[in-house]
XYZ file of C-alpha atoms in Angstrom:
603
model
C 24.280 -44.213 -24.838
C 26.214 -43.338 -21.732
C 24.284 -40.723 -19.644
C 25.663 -39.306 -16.464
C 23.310 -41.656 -14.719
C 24.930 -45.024 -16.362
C 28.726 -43.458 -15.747
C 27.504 -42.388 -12.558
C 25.509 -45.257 -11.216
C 26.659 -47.044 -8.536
C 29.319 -44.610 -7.511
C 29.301 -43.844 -3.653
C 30.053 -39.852 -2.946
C 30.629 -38.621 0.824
C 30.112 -34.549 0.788
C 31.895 -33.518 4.207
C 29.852 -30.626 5.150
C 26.410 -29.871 4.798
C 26.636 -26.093 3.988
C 24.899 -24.501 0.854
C 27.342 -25.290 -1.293
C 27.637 -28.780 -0.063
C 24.029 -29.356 -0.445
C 23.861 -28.081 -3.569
C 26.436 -29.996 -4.998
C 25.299 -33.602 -3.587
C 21.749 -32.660 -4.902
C 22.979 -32.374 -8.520
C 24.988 -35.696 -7.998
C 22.368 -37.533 -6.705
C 19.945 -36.616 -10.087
C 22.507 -37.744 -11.771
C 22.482 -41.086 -10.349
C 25.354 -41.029 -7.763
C 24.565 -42.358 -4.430
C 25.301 -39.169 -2.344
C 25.583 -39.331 1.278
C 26.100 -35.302 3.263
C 28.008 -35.558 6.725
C 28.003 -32.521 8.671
C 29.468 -31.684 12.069
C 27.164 -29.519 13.297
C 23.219 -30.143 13.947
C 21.628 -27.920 11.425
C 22.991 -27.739 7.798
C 23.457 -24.565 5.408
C 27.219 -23.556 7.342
C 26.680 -20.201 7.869
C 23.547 -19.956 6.418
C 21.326 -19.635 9.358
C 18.636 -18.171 11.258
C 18.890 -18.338 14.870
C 15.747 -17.777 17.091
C 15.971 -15.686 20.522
C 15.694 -17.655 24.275
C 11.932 -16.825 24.306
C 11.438 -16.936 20.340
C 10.154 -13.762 19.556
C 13.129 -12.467 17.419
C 14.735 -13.960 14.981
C 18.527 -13.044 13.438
C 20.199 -14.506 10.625
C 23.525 -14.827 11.736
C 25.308 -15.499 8.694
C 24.441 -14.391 5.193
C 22.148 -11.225 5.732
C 21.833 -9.608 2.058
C 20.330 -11.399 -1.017
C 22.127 -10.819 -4.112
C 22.021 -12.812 -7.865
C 18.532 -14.020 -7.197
C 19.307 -15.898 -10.308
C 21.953 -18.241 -9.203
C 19.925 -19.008 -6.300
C 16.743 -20.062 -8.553
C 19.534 -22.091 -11.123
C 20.658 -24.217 -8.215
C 16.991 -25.046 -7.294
C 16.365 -25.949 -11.064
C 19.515 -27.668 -10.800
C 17.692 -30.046 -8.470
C 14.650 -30.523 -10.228
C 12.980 -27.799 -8.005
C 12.355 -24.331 -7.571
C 12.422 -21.117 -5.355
C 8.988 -20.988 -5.362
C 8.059 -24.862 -4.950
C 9.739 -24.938 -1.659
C 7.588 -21.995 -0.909
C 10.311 -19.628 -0.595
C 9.579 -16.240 -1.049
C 11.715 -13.172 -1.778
C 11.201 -9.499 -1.260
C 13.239 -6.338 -2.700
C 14.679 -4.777 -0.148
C 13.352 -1.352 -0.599
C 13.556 2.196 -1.209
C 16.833 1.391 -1.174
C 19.367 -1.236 -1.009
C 21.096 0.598 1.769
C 21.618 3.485 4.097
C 25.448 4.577 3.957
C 25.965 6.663 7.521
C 29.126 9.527 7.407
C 30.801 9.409 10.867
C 32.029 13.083 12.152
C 28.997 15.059 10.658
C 28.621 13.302 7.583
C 25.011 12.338 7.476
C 23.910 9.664 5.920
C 22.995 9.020 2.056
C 20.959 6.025 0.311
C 21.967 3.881 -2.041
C 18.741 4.257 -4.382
C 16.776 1.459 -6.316
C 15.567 4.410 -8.657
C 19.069 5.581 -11.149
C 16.941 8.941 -11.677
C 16.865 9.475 -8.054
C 19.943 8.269 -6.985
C 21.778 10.797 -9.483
C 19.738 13.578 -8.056
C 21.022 12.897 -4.444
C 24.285 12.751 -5.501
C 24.165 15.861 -7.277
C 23.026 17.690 -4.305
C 26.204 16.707 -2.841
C 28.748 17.368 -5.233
C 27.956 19.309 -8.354
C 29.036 17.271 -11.542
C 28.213 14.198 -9.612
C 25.389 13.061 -11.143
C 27.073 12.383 -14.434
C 29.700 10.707 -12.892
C 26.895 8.406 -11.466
C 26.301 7.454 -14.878
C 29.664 6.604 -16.187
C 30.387 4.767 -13.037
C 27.085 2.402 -13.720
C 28.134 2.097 -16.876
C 31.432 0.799 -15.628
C 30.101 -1.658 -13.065
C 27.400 -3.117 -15.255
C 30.137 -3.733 -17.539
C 32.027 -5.626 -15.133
C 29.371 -7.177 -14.003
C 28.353 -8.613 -17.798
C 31.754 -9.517 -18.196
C 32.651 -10.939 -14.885
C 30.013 -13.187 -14.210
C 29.647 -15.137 -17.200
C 33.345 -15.320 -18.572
C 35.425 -15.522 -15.020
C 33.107 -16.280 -12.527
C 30.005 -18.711 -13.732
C 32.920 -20.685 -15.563
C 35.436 -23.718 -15.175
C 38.916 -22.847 -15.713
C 41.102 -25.768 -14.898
C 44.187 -24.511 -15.963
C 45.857 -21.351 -17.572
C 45.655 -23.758 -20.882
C 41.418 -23.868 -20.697
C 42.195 -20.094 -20.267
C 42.188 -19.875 -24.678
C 38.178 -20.256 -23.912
C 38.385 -16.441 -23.459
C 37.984 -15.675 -26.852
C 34.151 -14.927 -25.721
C 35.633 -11.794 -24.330
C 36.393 -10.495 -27.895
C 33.238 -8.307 -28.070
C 33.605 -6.350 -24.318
C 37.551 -5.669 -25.683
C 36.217 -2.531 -27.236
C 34.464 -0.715 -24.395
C 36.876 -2.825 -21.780
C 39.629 -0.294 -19.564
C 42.207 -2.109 -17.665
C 42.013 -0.217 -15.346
C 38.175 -0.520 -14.275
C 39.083 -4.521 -14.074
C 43.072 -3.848 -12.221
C 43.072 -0.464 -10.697
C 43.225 0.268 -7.182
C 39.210 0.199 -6.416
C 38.898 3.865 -4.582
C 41.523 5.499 -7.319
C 39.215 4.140 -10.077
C 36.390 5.882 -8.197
C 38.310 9.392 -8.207
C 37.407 9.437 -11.995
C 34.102 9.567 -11.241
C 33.781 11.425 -8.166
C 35.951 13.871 -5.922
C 33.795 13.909 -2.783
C 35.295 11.152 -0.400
C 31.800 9.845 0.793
C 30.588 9.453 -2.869
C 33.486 7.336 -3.298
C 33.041 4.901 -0.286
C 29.002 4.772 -0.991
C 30.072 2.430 -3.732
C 33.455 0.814 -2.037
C 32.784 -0.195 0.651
C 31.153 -3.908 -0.202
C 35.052 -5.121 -0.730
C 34.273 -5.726 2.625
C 32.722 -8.307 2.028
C 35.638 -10.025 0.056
C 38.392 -9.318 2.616
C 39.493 -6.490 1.083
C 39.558 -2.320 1.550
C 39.040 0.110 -0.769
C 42.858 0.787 -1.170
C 43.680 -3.170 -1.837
C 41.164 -3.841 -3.869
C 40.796 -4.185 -7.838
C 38.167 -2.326 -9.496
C 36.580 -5.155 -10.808
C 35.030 -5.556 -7.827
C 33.088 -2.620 -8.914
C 30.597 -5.201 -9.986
C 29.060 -5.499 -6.217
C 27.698 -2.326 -6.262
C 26.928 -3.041 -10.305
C 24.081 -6.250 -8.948
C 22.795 -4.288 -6.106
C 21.999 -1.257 -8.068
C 20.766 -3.563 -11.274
C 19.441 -6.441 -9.779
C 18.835 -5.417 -6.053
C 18.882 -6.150 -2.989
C 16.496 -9.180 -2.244
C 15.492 -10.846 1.278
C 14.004 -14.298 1.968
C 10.923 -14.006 3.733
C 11.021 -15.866 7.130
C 15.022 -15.362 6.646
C 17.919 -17.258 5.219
C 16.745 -20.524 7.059
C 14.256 -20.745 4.469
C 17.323 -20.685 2.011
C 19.197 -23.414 4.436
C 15.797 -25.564 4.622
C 14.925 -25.712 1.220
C 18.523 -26.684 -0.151
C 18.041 -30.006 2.168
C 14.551 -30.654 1.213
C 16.092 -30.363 -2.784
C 18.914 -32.621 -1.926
C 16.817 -34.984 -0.547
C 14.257 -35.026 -2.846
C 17.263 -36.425 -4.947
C 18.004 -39.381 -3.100
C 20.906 -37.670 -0.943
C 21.382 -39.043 2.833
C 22.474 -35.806 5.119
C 23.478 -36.779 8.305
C 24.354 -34.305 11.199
C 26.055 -33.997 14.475
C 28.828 -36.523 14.086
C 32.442 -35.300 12.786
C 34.544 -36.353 10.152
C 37.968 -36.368 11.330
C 40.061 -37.818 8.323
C 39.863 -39.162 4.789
C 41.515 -42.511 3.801
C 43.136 -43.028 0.593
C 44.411 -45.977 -0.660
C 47.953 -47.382 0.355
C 50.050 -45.297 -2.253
C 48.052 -42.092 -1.455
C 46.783 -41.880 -5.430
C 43.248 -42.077 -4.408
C 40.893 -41.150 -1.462
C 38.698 -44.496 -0.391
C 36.476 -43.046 2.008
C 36.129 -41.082 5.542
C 36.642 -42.058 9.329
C 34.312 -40.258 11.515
C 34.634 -39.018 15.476
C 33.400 -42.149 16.798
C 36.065 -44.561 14.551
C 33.544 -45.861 12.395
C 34.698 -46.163 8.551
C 32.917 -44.914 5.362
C 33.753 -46.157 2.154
C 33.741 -44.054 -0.693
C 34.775 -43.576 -4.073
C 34.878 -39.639 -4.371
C 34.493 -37.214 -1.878
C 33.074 -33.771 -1.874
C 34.889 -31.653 1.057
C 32.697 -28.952 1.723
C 34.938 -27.799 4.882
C 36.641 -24.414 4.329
C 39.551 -25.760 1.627
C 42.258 -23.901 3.748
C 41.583 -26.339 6.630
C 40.392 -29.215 4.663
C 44.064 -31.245 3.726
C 44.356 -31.566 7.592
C 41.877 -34.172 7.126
C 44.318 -36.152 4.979
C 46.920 -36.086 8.321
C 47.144 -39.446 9.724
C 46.851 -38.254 13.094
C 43.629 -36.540 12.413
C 42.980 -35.940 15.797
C 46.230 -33.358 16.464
C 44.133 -31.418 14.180
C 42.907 -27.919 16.256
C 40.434 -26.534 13.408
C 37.016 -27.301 13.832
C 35.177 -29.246 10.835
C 33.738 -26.182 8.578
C 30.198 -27.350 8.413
C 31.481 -30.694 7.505
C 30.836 -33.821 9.488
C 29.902 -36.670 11.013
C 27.429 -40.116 9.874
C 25.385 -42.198 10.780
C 24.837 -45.954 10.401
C 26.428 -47.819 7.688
C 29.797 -47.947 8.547
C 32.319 -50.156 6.176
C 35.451 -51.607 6.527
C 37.736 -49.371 3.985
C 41.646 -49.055 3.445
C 43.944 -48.155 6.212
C 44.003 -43.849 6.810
C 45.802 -42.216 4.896
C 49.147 -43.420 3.652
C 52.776 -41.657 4.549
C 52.502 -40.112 0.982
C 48.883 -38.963 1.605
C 49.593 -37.686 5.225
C 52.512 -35.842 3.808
C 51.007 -34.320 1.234
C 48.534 -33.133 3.082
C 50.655 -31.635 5.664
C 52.513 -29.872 3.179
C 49.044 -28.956 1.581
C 48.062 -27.394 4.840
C 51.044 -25.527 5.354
C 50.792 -23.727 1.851
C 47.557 -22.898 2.158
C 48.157 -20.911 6.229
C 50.300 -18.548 4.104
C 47.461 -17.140 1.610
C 45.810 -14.075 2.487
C 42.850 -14.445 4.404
C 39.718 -11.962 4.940
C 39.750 -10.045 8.230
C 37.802 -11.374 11.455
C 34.332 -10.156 12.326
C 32.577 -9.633 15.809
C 28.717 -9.973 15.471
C 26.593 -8.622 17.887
C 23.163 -10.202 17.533
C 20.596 -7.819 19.613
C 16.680 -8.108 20.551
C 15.741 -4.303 20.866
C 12.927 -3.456 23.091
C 11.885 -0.622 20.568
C 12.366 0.342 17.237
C 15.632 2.613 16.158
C 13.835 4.780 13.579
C 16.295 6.273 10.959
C 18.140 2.656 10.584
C 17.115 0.902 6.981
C 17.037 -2.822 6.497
C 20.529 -2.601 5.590
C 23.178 -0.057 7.076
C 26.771 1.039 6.592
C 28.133 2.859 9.101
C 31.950 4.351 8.021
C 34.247 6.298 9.647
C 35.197 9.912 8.584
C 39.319 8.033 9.474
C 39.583 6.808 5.564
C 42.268 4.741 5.299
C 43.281 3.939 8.958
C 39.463 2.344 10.053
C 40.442 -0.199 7.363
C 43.188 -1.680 9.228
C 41.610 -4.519 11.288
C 42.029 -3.819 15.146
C 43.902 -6.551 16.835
C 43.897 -4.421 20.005
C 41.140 -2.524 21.716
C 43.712 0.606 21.303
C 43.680 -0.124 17.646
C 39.864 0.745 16.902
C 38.965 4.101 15.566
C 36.632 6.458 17.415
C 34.115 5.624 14.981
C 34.950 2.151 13.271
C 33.471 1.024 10.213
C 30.558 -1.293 10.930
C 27.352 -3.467 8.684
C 23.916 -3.070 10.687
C 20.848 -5.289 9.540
C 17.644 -5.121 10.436
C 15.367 -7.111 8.778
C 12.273 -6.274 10.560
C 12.054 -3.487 7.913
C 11.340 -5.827 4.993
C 10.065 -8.854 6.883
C 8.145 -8.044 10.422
C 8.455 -11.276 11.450
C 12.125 -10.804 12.594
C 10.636 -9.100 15.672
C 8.015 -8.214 18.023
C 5.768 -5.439 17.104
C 7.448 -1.904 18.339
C 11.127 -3.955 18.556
C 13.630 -4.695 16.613
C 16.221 -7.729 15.781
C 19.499 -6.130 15.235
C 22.734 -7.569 13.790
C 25.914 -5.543 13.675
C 29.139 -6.500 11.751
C 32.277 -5.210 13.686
C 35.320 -6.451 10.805
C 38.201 -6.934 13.247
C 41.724 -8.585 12.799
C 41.444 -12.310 12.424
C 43.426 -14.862 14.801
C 46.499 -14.895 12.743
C 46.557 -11.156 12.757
C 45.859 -10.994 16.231
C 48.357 -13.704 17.389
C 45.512 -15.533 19.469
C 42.644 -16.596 20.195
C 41.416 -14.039 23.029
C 38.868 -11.345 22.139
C 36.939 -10.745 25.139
C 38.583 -6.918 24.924
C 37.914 -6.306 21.495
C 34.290 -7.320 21.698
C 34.121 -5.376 25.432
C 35.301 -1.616 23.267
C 33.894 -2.874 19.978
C 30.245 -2.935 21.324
C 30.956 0.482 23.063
C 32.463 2.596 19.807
C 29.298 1.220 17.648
C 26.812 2.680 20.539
C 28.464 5.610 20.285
C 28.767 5.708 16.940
C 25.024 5.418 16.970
C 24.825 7.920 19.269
C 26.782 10.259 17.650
C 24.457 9.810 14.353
C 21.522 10.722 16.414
C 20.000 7.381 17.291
C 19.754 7.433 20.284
C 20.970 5.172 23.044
C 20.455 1.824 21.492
C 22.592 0.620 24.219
C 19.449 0.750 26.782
C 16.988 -1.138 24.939
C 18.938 -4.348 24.214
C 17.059 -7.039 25.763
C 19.315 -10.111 24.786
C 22.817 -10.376 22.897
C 24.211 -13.276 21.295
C 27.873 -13.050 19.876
C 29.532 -14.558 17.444
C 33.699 -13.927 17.925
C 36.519 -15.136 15.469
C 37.189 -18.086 17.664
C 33.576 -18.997 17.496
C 33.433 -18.989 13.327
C 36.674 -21.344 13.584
C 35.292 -24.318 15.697
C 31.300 -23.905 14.484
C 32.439 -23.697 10.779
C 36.272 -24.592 10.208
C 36.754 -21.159 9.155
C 40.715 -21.342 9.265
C 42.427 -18.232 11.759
C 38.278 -17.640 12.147
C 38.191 -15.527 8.937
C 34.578 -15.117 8.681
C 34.810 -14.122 4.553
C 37.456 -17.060 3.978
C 40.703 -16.438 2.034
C 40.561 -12.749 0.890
C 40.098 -12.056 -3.055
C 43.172 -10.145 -4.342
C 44.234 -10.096 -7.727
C 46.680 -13.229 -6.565
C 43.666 -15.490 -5.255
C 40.882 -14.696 -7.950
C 39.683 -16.955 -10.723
C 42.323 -19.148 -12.411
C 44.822 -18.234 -9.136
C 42.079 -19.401 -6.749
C 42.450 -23.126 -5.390
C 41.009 -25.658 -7.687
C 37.909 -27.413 -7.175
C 40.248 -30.700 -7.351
C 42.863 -32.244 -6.174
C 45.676 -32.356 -9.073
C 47.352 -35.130 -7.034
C 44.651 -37.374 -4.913
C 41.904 -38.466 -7.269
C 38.498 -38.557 -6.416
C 39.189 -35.501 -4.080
C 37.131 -32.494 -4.735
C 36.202 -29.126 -3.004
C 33.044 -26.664 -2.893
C 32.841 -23.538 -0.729
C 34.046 -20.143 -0.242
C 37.569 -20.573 -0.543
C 37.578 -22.283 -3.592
C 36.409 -21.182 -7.006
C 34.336 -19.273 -7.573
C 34.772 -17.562 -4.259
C 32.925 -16.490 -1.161
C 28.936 -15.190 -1.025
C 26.046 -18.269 -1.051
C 25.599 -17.074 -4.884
C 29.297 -17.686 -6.007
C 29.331 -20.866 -3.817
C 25.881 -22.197 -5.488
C 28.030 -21.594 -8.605
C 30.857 -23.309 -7.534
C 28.400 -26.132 -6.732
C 27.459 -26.053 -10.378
C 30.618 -26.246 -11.457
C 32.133 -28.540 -8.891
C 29.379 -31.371 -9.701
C 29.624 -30.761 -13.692
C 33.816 -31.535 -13.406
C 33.174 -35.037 -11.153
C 30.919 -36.006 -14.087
C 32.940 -35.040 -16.806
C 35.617 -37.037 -14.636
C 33.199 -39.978 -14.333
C 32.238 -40.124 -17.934
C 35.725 -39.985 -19.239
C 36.773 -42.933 -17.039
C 33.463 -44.795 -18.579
C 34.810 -44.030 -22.011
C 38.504 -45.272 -20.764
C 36.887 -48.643 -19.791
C 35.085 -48.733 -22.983
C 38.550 -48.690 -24.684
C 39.774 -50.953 -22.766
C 36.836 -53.443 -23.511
C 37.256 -52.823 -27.168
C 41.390 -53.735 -27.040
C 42.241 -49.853 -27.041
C 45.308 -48.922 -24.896
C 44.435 -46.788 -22.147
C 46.864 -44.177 -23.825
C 45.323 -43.989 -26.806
C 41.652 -42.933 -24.373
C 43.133 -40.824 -22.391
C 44.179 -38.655 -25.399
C 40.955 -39.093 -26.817
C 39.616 -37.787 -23.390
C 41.978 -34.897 -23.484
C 40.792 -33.783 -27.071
C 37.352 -33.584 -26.301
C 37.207 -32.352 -23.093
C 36.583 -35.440 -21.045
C 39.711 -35.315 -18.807
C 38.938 -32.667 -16.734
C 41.980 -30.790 -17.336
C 41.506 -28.164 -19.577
C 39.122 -29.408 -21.972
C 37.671 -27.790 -25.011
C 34.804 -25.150 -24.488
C 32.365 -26.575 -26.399
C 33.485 -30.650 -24.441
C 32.864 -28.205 -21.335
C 29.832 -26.519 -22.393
C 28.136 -30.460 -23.108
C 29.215 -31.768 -19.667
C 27.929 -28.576 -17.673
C 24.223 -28.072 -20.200
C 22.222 -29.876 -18.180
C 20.068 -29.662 -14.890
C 18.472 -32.899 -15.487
C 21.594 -35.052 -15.360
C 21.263 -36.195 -19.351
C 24.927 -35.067 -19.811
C 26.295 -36.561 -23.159
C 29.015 -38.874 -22.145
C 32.528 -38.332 -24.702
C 31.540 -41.947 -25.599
C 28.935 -40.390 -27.603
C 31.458 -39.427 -30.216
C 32.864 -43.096 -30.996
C 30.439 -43.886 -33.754
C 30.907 -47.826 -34.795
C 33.103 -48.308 -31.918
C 32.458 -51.212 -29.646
């Protein structure tokens, strides 16, 4: 019987970049039997997933990924490693009484979004009369989009508009399913529920966090507030390092090799350009290879196919350099390749991309009581504070702004009496802005959210900050290859979500595949620990239907006649049959059925 570890054995995978996503994926290669090896630019691994320590170590601030959302997906990658959460001692807390605090700029108060539905509805009918019902029907909307969403267009492979006839799943949501809570403007959907503007921006405003706005955004997205309300809010005690430490100890409880601090700076293919052969790294030295992972941001990643990799001015997102065991493999890239690549490169700097963000890491020297572990702060300027500033001119009085403070679930974030203080300033992005210089905008940024905080009665926070560390667009470019420094990746509109997403692989350079934000799934550690899933499930499918190609061969079959076996059942990666999907994906343990399987008497 071919398992994924006989079509897999022997086969040497480079992952460039060693964030979650990238770690996740080698992990699940290397059970299988691949020998994996994880090549990341920077020192640490996880990409953005990190917790930073202050100068003298008392504080601690995750810099990155802040909120915990789809516990789930987090425990399923784990598992998909032959691990768990909680045997790499990782420990996670609701965030609680409520998932956040939502603060009203110009006299607005604040209100809380509420673990408790009972209470929640209460609140909100204390602000507008009728609201509490509309509470209701809007949960019942976003739970429905979240039971929908995940599963059928999220947690799923869609290769092409073809594997789309898969949807037939969907039949039993098609009764209670509105096109316009999936496709309507996000903020007008919300008007059917409630009239009061702040009611409607308590459960908008997380398209934030997928480069969107209220007033660009599709309703589906509706299902954000649908987890957090559900599911939670959830923190890693000891912070998302623990997240970032664990994937490695998985992956290399595998078998997978993760080397860090050295830079890959292009991929070779072979001399035709079909097929990548390996990597060249900073230092010249060659890696062969016979697939490759690329865990760098996908909108800068065909660069690396440019056969001048070193005219290149993005920074290598997470992805990077090796150690030791340098080969001599084919010349870099051919003309074709480099072309390609170019063109590749090009296509992708014209997709919409998330807005920039300015974080201001703080150490407090006291506590700012009336601040939650998470905190919204919006302005009472609706639509215009949604505009990304590119100027300092261009932010509102009172700009809309994420605060966390994790001290409130997890002490250990700061000294007793203190706190450790992260604030997310969204601002335009380098394309937007036309540069590269934000010394200005982070100057009047960091002066509109003190008074912001002023003006909600906190105080001046501006006195007690000990230390600040911050993290500017240009800074998210060259740590993490985050093309035009676009801290959420390309931005999720209708036109860049699901099947209109970038594949996971190359349609033209085989053995080329991609995991991250940028690609499907999307953007969030959850959807990219998904994408990991799904990423690692298509190379073997791809593996296993080459193994049942050569078995053809062996047995006097014409390649033509496998490959359209392949295609019927699924094992071509290119639109296969749900249930050919469904046998190559089943498994944690790497004991995926190979299409082989299905030739009884042959060979």
């Amino acid at each position: 019987m071919l398992t994924a570890q006989t079509c897999g054995a022997g086969t040497k995978a480079i992952v460039i970049g060693g964030g979650a996503g990238g770690l996740a994926v080698a992990g699940r290669l290397a059970r299988a039997g691949l020998d994996v090896h994880v090549i990341e630019k920077n020192e640490e691994v996880g990409g953005r997933v990190q917790s930073v320590a202050s100068p003298n170590g008392t504080f601690r601030h995750d810099t990155g990924p802040s909120l915990l959302l789809f516990p789930d997906k987090y425990q399923e990658a784990f598992e998909g490693m032959g691990t768990s959460l909680q045997e790499q001692g990782i420990k996670l807390a609701r965030v609680q009484p409520a998932a956040y605090r939502v603060w009203f700029a110009g006299g607005g108060g604040h209100l809380d979004l509420l673990n408790d539905e009972a209470a929640m509805a209460a609140q909100l009918e204390a602000v507008e009369p009728g609201a509490a019902d509309g509470y209701r029907r809007f949960l019942r909307m976003a739970r429905n989009n979240l039971s929908m969403g995940v599963p059928h267009f999220i947690d799923r492979e869609f290769s092409d508009l073809a594997s789309a006839r898969g949807l037939q799943d969907l039949i039993p949501f098609l009764p209670k399913l509105n096109v316009l809570d999936l496709l309507g403007q996000h903020d007008w959907r919300l008007q059917q529920f409630f009239k009061d503007q702040r009611l409607r921006a308590m459960f908008t405003f997380q398209d934030l966090y997928v480069g969107l706005t209220p007033y660009s955004a599709p309703a589906v997205f509706g299902l954000l507030a649908g987890t957090e309300l559900t599911d939670g809010v959830w923190y890693p005690l000891g912070g998302f390092g623990q997240i970032r430490d664990g994937l490695r100890r998985a992956a290399e409880a595998c078998g997978v090799r993760v080397t860090t601090g050295v830079e890959v700076k292009a991929m070779t293919t072979d001399a035709v350009g079909s097929r990548v052969t390996g990597v060249v790294l900073a230092d010249g030295t060659r890696l062969a290879a016979d697939l490759i992972v690329c865990n760098r941001d996908l909108a800068a990643a065909y660069d690396l196919l440019s056969s001048d990799s070193s005219s290149s001015d993005i920074g290598n997102s997470g992805s990077s350099s090796s150690s030791g065991g340098g080969t001599s493999v084919a010349p870099s890239p051919s003309p074709a390749a480099a072309a390609y690549g170019q063109q590749q490169h090009e296509r992708l700097g014209k997709l919409k991309y998330s807005s920039g963000v300015i974080a201001y890491n703080w150490c407090l020297g006291k506590q700012v009581h009336g601040l939650l572990h998470h905190n919204v702060f919006l302005s009472e300027q609706w639509r215009q504070s949604w505009h990304p500033a590119a100027h300092p001119n261009n932010l509102v009085e009172h700009p809309n702004f994420y605060v966390h403070v994790p001290s409130r679930t997890d002490p250990s974030a700061a000294p007793p009496g203190c706190d450790s203080v992260m604030v997310l300033l969204p601002v335009a992005n380098q394309q937007q802005l036309g540069g590269t210089d934000y010394a200005a905008l982070v100057t009047e940024g960091r002066q509109r959210i003190l008074t912001t905080f002023a003006d909600a009665g906190l105080g001046d926070v501006g006195a007690s900050i000990q230390h600040e560390h911050v993290i500017a667009p240009p800074d998210w470019e060259q740590r993490y290859g985050l093309r035009h420094g676009a801290a959420f990746g390309l931005a999720h509109g209708l036109d860049q979500l699901s099947i209109f997403r970038p594949a996971n692989k190359d349609r033209r350079v085989a053995g080329l595949y991609f995991v991250g934000a940028s690609t499907r799934p999307g953007n969030g550690v959850p959807l990219c620990l998904i994408g990991a899933k799904l990423t690692a499930a298509r190379v073997l499918k791809d593996l296993q239907a080459a193994a049942v190609i050569r078995n053809f061969e062996h047995c006097g079959t014409s390649i033509g006649s496998a490959t359209r076996f392949c295609q019927l059942i699924g094992g071509g990666g290119g639109g296969g049959s749900q249930r050919a999907s469904a046998r190559s994906s089943g498994s944690n343990g790497g004991h995926l059925a190979c299409p082989a399987e299905a030739l009884p008497g042959r060979c």
